[in-house]
XYZ file of C-alpha atoms in Angstrom:
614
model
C 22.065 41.769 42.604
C 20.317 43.474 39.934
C 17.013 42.314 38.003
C 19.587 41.771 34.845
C 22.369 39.835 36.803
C 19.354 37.735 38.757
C 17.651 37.140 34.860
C 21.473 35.919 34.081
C 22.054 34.085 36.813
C 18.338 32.598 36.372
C 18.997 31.862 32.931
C 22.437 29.973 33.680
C 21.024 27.579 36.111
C 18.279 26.518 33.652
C 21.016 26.127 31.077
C 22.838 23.671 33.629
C 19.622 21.689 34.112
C 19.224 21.034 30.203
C 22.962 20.394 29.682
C 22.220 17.543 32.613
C 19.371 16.253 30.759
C 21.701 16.239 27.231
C 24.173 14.769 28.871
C 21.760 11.374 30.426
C 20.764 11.410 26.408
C 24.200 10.846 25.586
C 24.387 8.266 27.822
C 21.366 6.851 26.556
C 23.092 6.549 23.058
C 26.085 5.227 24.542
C 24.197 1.884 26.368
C 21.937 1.512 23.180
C 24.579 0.958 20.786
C 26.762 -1.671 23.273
C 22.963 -3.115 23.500
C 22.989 -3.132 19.068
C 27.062 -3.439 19.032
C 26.795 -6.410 16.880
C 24.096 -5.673 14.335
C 25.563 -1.653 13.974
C 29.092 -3.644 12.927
C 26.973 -6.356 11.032
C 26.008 -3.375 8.171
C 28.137 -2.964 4.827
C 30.440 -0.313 6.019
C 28.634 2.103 3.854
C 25.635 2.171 6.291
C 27.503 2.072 9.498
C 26.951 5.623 10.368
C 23.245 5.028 9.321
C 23.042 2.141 11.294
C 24.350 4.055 14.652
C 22.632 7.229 14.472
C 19.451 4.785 13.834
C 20.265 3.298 17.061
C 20.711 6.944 18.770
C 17.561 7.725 17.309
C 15.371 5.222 18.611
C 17.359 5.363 22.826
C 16.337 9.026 22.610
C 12.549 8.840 21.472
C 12.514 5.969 24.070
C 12.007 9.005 26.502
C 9.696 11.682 26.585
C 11.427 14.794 26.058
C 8.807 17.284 25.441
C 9.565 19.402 28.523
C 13.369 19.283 27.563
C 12.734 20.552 24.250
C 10.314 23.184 25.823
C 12.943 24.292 27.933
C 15.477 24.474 25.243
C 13.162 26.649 23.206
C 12.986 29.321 25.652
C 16.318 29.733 25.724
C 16.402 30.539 22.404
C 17.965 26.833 21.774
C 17.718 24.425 19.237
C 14.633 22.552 20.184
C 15.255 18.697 18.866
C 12.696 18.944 16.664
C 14.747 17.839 13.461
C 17.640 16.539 15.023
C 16.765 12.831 13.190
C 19.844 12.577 10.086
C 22.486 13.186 12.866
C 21.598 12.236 16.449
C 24.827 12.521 18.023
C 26.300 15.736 15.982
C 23.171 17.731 16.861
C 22.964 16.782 20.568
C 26.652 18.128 20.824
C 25.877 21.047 19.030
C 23.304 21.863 22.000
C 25.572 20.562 24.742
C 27.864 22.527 23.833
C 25.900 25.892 23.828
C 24.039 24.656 26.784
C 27.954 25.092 28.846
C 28.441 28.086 27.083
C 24.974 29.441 28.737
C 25.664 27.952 31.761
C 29.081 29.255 32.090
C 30.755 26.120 32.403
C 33.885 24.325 30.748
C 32.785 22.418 27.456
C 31.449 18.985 28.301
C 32.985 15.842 27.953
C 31.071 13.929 25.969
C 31.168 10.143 26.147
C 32.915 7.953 23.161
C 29.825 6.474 21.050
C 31.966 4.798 18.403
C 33.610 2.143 21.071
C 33.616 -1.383 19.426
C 32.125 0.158 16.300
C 33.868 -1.025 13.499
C 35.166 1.830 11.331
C 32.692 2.210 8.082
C 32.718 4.824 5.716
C 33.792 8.443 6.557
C 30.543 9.366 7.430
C 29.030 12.871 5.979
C 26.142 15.227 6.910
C 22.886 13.319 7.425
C 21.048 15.428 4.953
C 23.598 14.463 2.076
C 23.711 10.892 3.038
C 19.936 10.404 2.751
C 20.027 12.350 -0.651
C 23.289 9.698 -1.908
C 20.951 6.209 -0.717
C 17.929 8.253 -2.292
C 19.784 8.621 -5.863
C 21.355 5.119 -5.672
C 17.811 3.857 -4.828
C 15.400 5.193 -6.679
C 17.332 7.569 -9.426
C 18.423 11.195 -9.815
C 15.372 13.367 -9.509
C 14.029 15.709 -12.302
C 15.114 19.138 -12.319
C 12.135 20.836 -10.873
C 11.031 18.264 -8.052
C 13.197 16.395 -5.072
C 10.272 13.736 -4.906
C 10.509 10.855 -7.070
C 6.980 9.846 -8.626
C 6.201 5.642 -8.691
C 3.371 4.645 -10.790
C 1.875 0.932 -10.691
C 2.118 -0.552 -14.228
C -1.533 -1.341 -15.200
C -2.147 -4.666 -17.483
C -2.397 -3.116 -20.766
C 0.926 -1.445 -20.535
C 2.039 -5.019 -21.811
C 0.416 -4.444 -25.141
C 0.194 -0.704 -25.706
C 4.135 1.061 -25.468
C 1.820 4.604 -26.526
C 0.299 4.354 -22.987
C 4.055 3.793 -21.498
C 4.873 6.413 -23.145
C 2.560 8.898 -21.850
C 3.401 7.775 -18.335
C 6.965 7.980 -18.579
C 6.864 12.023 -20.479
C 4.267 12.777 -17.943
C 7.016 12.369 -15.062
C 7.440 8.889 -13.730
C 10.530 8.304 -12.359
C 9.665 4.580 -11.229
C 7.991 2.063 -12.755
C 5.841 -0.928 -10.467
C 5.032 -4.091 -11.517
C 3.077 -5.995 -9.661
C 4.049 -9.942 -9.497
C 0.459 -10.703 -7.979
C -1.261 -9.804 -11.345
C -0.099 -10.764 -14.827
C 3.034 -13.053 -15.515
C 5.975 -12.996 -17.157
C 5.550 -12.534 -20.384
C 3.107 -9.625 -19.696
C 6.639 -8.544 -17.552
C 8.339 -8.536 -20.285
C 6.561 -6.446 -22.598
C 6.134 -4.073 -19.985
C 9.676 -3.554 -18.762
C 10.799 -3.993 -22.927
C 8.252 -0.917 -23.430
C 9.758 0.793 -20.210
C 13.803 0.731 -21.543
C 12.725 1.960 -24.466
C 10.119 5.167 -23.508
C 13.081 5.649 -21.052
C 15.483 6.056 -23.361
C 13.447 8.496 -25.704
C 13.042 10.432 -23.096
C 16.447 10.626 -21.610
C 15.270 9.532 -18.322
C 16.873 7.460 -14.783
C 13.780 5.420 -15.257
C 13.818 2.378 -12.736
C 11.758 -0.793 -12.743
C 10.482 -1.979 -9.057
C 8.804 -5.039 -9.102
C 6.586 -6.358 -5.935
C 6.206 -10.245 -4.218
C 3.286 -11.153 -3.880
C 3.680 -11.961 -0.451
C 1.046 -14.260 1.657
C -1.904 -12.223 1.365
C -4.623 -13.749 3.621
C -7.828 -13.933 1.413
C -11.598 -15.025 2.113
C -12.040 -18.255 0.044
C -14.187 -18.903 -2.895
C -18.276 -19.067 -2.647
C -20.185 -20.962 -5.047
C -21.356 -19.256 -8.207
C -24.710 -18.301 -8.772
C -27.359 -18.888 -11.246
C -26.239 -18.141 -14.690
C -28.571 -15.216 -15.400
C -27.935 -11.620 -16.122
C -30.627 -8.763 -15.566
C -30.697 -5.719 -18.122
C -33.599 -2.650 -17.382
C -33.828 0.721 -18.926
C -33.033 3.779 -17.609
C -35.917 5.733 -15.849
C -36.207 9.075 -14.458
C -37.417 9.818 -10.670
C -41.205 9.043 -11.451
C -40.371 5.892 -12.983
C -40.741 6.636 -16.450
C -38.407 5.359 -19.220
C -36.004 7.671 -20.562
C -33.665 5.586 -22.241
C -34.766 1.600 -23.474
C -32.798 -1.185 -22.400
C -30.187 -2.432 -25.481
C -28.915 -5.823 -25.915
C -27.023 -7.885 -28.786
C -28.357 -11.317 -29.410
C -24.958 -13.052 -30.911
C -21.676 -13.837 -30.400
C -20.272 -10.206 -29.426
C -20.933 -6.586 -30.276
C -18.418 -3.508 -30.928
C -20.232 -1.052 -28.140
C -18.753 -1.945 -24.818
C -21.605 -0.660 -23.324
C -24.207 -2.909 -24.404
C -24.169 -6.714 -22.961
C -24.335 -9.470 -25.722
C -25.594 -12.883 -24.955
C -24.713 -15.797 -27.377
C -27.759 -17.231 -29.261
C -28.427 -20.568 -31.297
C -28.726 -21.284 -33.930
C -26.626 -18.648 -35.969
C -29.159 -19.019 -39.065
C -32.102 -17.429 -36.941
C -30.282 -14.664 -36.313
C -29.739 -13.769 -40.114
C -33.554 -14.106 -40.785
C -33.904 -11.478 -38.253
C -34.540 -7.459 -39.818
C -34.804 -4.573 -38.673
C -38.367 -3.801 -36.845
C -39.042 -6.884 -35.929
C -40.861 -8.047 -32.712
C -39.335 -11.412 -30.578
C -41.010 -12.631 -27.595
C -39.464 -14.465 -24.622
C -40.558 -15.181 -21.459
C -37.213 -14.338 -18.845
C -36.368 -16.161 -15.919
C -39.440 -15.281 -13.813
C -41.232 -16.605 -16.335
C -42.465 -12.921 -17.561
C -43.533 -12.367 -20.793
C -41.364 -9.924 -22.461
C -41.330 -8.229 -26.017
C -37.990 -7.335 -27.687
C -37.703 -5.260 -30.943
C -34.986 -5.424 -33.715
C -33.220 -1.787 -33.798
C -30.117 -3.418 -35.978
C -30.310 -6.350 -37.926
C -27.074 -8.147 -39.206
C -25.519 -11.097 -40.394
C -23.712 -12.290 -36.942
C -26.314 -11.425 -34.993
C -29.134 -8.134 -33.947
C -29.117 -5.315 -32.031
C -32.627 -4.648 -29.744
C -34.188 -3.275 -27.564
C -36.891 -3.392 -24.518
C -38.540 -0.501 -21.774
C -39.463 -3.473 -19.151
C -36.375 -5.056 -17.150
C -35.829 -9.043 -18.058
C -33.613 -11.634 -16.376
C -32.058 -13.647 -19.297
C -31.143 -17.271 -18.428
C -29.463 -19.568 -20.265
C -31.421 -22.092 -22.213
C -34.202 -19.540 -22.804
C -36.321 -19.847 -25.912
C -36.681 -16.599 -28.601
C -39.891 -16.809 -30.626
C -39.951 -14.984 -33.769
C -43.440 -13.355 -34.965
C -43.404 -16.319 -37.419
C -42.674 -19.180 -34.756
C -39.172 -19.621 -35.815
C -37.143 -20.673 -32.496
C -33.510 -20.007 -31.147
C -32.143 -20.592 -27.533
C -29.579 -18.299 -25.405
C -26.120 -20.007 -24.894
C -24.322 -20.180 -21.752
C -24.140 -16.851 -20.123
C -21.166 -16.414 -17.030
C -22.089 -17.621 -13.710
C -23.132 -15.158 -11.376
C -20.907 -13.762 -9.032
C -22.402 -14.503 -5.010
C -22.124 -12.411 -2.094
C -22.187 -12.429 1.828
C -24.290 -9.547 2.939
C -23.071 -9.286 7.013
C -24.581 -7.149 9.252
C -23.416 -5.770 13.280
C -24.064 -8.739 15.394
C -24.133 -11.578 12.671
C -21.904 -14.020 13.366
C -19.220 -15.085 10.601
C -17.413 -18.228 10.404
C -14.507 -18.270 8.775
C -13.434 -21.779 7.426
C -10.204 -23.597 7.017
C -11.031 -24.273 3.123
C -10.651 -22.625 -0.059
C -13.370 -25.062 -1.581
C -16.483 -23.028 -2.948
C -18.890 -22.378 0.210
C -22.848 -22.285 -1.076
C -24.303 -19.024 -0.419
C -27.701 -20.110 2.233
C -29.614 -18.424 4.556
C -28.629 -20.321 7.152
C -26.769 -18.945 9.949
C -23.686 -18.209 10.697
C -22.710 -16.935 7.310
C -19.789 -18.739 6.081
C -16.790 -18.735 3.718
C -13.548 -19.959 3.394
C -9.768 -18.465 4.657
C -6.746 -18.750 2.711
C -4.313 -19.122 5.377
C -4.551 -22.491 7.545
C -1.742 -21.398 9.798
C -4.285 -18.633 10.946
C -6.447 -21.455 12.678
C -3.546 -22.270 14.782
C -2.755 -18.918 15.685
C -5.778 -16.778 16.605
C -7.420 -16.352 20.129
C -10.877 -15.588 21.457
C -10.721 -11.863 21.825
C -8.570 -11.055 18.915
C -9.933 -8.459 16.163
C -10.575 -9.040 12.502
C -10.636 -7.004 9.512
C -11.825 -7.749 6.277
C -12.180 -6.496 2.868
C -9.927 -3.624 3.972
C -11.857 -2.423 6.564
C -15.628 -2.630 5.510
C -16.302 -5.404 7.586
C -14.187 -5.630 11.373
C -15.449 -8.595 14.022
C -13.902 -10.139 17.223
C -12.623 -13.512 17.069
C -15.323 -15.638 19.960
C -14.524 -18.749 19.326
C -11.329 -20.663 17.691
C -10.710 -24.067 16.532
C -8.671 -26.336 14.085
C -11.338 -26.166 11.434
C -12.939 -22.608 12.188
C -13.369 -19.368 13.527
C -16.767 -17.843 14.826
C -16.531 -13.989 14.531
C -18.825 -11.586 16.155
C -19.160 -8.975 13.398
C -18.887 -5.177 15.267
C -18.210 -2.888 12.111
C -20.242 -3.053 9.227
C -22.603 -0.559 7.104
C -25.637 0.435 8.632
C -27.452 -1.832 5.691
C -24.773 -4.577 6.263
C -22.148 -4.864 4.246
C -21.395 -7.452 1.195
C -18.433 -10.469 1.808
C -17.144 -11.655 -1.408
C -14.307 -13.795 -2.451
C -10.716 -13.137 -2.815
C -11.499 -10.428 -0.146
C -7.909 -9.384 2.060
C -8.281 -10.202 5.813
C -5.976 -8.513 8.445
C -5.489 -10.032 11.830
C -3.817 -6.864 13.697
C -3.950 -8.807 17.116
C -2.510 -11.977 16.203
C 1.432 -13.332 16.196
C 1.129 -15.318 13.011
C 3.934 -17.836 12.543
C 4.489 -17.788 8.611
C 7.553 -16.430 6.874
C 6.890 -13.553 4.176
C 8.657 -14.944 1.457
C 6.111 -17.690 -0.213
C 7.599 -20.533 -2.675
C 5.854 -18.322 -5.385
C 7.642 -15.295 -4.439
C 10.864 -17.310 -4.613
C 9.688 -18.428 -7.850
C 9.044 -14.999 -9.413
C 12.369 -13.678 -7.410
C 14.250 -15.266 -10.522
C 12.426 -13.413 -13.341
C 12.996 -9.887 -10.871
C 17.132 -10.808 -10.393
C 17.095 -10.569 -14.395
C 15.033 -7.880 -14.930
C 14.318 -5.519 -12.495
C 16.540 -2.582 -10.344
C 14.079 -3.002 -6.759
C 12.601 -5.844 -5.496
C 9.213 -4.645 -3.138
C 9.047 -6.916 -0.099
C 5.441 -7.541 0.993
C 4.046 -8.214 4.697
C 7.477 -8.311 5.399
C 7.194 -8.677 9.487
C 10.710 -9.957 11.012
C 14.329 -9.205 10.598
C 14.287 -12.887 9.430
C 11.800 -12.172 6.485
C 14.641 -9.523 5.646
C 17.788 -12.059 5.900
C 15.508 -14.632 4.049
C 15.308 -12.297 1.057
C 18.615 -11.043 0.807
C 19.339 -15.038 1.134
C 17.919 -15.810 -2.047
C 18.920 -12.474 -3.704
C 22.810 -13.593 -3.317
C 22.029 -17.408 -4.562
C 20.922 -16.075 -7.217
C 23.602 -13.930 -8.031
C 21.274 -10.728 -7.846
C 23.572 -8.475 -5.618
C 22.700 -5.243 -7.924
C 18.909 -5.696 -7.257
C 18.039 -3.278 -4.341
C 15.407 -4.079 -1.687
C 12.345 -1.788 -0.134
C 10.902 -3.339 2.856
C 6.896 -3.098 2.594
C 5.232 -1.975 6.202
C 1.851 -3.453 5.820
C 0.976 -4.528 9.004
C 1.371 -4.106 13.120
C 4.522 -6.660 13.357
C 6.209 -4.870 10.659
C 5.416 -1.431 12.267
C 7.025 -2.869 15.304
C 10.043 -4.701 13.633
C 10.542 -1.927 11.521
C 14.407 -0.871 13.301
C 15.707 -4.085 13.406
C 14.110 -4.981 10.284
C 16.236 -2.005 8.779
C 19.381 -2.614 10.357
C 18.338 -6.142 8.821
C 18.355 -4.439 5.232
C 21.367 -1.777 5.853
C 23.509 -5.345 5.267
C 22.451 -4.878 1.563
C 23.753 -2.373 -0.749
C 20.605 -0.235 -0.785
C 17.525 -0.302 0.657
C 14.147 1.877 0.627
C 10.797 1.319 3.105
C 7.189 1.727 1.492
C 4.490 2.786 3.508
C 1.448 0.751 2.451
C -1.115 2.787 3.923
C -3.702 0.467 2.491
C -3.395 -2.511 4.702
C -1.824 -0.531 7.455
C -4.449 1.420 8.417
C -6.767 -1.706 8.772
C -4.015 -3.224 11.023
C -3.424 -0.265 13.083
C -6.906 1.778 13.614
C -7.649 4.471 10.611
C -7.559 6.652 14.123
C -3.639 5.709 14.715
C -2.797 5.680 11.078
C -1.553 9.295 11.363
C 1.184 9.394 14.000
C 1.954 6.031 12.894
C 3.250 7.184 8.987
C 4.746 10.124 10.680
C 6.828 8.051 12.916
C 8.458 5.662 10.021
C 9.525 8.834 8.518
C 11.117 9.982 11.623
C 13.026 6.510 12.069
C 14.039 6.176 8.173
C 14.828 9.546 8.089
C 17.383 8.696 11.451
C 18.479 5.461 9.247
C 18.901 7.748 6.231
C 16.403 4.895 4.455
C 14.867 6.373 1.542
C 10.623 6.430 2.162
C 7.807 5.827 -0.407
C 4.564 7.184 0.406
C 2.020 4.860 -1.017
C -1.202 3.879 -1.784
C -4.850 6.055 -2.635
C -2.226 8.767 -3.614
C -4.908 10.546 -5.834
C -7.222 7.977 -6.365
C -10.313 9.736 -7.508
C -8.028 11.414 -10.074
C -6.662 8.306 -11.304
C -9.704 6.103 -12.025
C -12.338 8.639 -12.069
C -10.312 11.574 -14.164
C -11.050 13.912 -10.687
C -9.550 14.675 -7.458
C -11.518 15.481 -3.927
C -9.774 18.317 -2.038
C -8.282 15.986 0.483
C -6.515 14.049 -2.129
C -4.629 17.098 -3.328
C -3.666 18.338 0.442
C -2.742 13.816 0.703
C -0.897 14.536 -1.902
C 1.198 17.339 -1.048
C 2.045 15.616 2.353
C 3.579 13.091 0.455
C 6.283 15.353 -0.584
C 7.646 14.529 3.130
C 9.144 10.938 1.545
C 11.520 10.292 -0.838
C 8.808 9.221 -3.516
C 4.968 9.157 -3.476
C 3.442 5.878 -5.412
C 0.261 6.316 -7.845
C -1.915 3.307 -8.783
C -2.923 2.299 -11.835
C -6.562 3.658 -13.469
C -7.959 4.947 -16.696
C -6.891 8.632 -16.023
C -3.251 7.690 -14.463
C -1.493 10.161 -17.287
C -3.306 13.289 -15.257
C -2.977 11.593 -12.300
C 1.129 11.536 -12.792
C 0.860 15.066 -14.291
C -1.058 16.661 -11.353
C 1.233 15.318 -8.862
C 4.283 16.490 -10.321
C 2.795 19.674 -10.530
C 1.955 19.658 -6.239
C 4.998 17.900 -5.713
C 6.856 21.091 -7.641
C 4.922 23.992 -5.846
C 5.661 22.263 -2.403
C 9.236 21.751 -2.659
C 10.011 25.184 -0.705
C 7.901 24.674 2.052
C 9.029 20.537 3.553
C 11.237 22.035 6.093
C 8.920 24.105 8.109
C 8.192 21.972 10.934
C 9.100 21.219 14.870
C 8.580 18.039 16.140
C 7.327 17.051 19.641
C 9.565 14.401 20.949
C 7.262 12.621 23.273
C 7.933 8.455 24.262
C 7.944 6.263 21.459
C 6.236 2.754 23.213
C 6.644 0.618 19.651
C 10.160 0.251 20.044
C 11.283 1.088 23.327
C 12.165 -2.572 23.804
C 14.641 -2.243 20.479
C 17.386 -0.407 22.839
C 17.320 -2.059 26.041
């Protein structure tokens, strides 16, 4: 036998191995989908080819195929690396071959669509992710694929200009968020929306988010009601700039504090060079002088810092007297450091700020109490502060604090918490949420599920959607946390029943749930399982952060950025310089549209939902 027949007949026999391996995929498929028979036929027949190649999906990456698709690859084969849109079509393809190779009769393949309820003619994966993605979220501008969402900030209520902007600029999707503002700010917003829209010609839709049960830390009790101004000094200490501050009811310069003073006629004796004397809250002498004097109040300044109080007494040079009003409370602070101990209380009544230890402060989820376990980990404040839970009762939680800043790090109300570890037994749709659900069947085109967790969180939903007659509204499925990671295919197949349906990637809250270390592979592999369920994917939150409330991006913002072009639509938040922020993007989002499909993946075991096909 020559070296070229032995290379052949080398090359045959490692064709024959793969084609076995292929073949126990196929049969892989095959038990998977009489495993998900019922929920594959329980989809609206449009998203019954979804639904099965979903399934497909999922029994393959339940194995690790790495040295499968090495082999493949050396044989000049397709290596499996983008085989997600159509499982079952691309396998064959490589079967196929494989007997070709091998020098063997075409296989047999088994009959994957036994007790599958005929749906829709199905079409090319690629094309049937692009039809959900247009029915979801709009046709795409001409010179992008990659919708842009933009979180409506407060003052688009009251200022159509700024929608506007944001709309010409390139938003394709408008987010409103039901935790903030109310309905008649939702109104003017989505009234401002329709019409920018239809100036500019554009498939502008209006998403609108549930609040969701957002476990917070509780209130603390305010502090003293004092506020400290100082002047500005250079390194040495001098004074480079004098301290300003407006003694009446307001002032037109945002950036100088006012503090209400009594009696209004004292103020209009006031002029202009005039000294006043006051001794602060440490009971310091300090000298203020008049720089503006008006009717409604003066404008003065000081070079030595002073803690105004309320109830403090102004002394004019001629003994004349006025008092400061009531100035805000102050806002307190836990400052927790590694090995303090927090307890975390089942109460949302203000906790006094002491220095006794431990440190504590109230939860806003009871059910939490009944759920945690001594070992369990704890986030808060998205991630500044992380403990382990060491002791659990019906009233409280003692938490051994293990990540913190190397200072400590301040706890203040209204703060998110993330249990990662624990099961908690609450249902993601709140009575608010089904309160503001009626405003968003009237008004809006996607309703944003949050901490959605459970196929029954989905069914719940789509529930209330039908009682209220809101079949048209679509649904995107919020992955915020480790249950919803772990739900997420039967949480889909949960949604395919709808008409259309998108997932978000809250990156946020996710990456406190799952480890910022794990947050990686774990955003990669929702867009390989969508991607199978041909579920449109929005790639949210810090999209360009720095650029949107600062007016400028770091460098790994823009590369974040242009990895978002991987999903169906990339989210902006809100923030003073959101107009650039919307304009940049579009911009990366444009010059990376020719490069998305350069990329192999390694198909090694998926753990997370190996249990959904067996």
């Amino acid at each position: 036998m020559s070296t070229g027949q032995q290379d052949d007949r080398e090359r045959s026999d490692r064709a024959g191995e793969c084609l076995t391996r292929v073949l126990e995929l196929f049969e892989r498929m095959g038990a998977a989908r009489e495993v998900r028979l019922e929920d594959i036929n329980g989809v609206n027949p449009r998203h019954r080819f979804s639904a099965a190649n979903l399934v497909d999906y999922a029994a393959v990456r339940a194995q690790d195929v790495r040295d499968l698709q090495a082999e493949l690859s050396s044989l000049g084969l397709s290596s499996l690396g983008r085989m997600e849109s159509d499982v079952a079509q691309h396998l064959s393809a490589v079967a196929h071959t494989l007997a070709a190779v091998a020098g063997q009769e075409p296989p047999r393949l088994p009959d994957l669509d036994a007790g599958i309820i005929p749906g829709e003619d199905p079409r090319p994966g690629p094309l049937t992710l692009a039809r959900n993605t247009v029915r979801l979220l709009g046709q795409a501008p001409e010179d992008r694929d990659t919708r842009i969402m933009v979180t409506m900030p407060s003052e688009a209520a009251d200022d159509p200009a700024l929608v506007a902007r944001m709309v010409g600029a390139g938003m394709d999707v408008a987010r409103i968020n039901c935790a903030h503002d109310g309905p008649d700010e939702w109104s003017r917003m989505i009234e401002h929306l329709r019409d920018a829209a239809a100036e500019f010609g554009r498939d502008l839709r209006i998403a609108m988010d549930l609040a969701g049960p957002k476990v917070r830390t509780g209130p603390l009790a305010p502090g003293p009601r004092v506020e400290k101004i100082k002047p500005d000094r250079d390194a040495t200490g001098h004074v480079v700039r004098p301290a300003r501050l407006w003694l009446g009811a307001s002032y037109s310069d945002d950036d100088v504090p006012s503090v209400p003073v009594t009696p209004a006629t004292w103020l209009a004796e006031r002029t202009e060079g005039e000294r006043i004397h006051v001794r602060d809250a440490r009971d310091s002498g300090r000298t203020l002088r008049v720089v503006e004097a008006h009717d409604d109040g003066v404008l003065v300044e000081f070079s030595k810092t002073v803690y105004f109080a309320t109830g403090i007494v102004l002394r004019s040079r001629d003994g004349a007297e006025a008092v400061l009003g009531e100035l805000p409370e102050t806002e307190q602070y836990l400052r927790i450091g590694i090995g303090d101990t927090l307890r975390l209380l089942d109460s949302t009544e203000p906790v006094a700020v002491t220095d006794e230890s431990p440190a504590r402060i109230g939860c806003t989820l009871p059910e939490a109490f009944r759920d945690v376990r001594e070992g369990q980990r704890v986030w808060l404040d998205d991630g500044k502060l992380g403990g382990v839970i060491r002791s659990a009762g019906p009233e409280h939680m003692d938490l051994e604090i293990t990540h913190a800043g190397p200072a400590g790090t301040k706890l203040k109300a209204e703060k998110g918490i993330n249990f990662p570890d624990t099961d908690l037994s609450i249902r993601s749709l709140t009575e608010r949420d089904r309160e503001d659900l009626r405003f968003v069947a009237r008004h809006a085109d996607i309703v944003n599920m949050s901490f959605v967790r459970s196929a029954q969180d989905v069914a719940d939903l789509l529930e209330q959607l039908s009682e209220l007659d809101a079949t048209s509204v679509d649904v995107t499925l919020k992955i915020e946390t480790v249950g919803g990671f772990e739900q997420l295919p039967m949480m889909l197949l949960a949604a395919m029943r709808w008409q259309d349906s998108g997932v978000m990637i809250a990156r946020g809250d996710l990456a406190v749930e799952t480890g910022f270390e794990r947050m990686a592979e774990v955003q990669q592999e929702i867009l390989w399982l969508c991607e199978a369920g041909h579920v449109p994917v929005i790639w949210a939150t810090q999209v360009l952060q720095g650029l949107a409330k600062k007016g400028v991006p770091s460098r790994a913002e823009i590369t974040d950025a242009a990895q978002g072009q991987r999903a169906e639509c990339v989210m902006l938040n809100k923030g003073p310089f959101v107009v650039e922020a919307i304009q940049t993007l579009s911009s990366v989002l444009q010059r990376m549209a020719g490069h998305a499909a350069k990329r192999t993946d390694l198909m090694r075991k998926l753990r997370a939902w190996s249990e959904f096909v067996r």
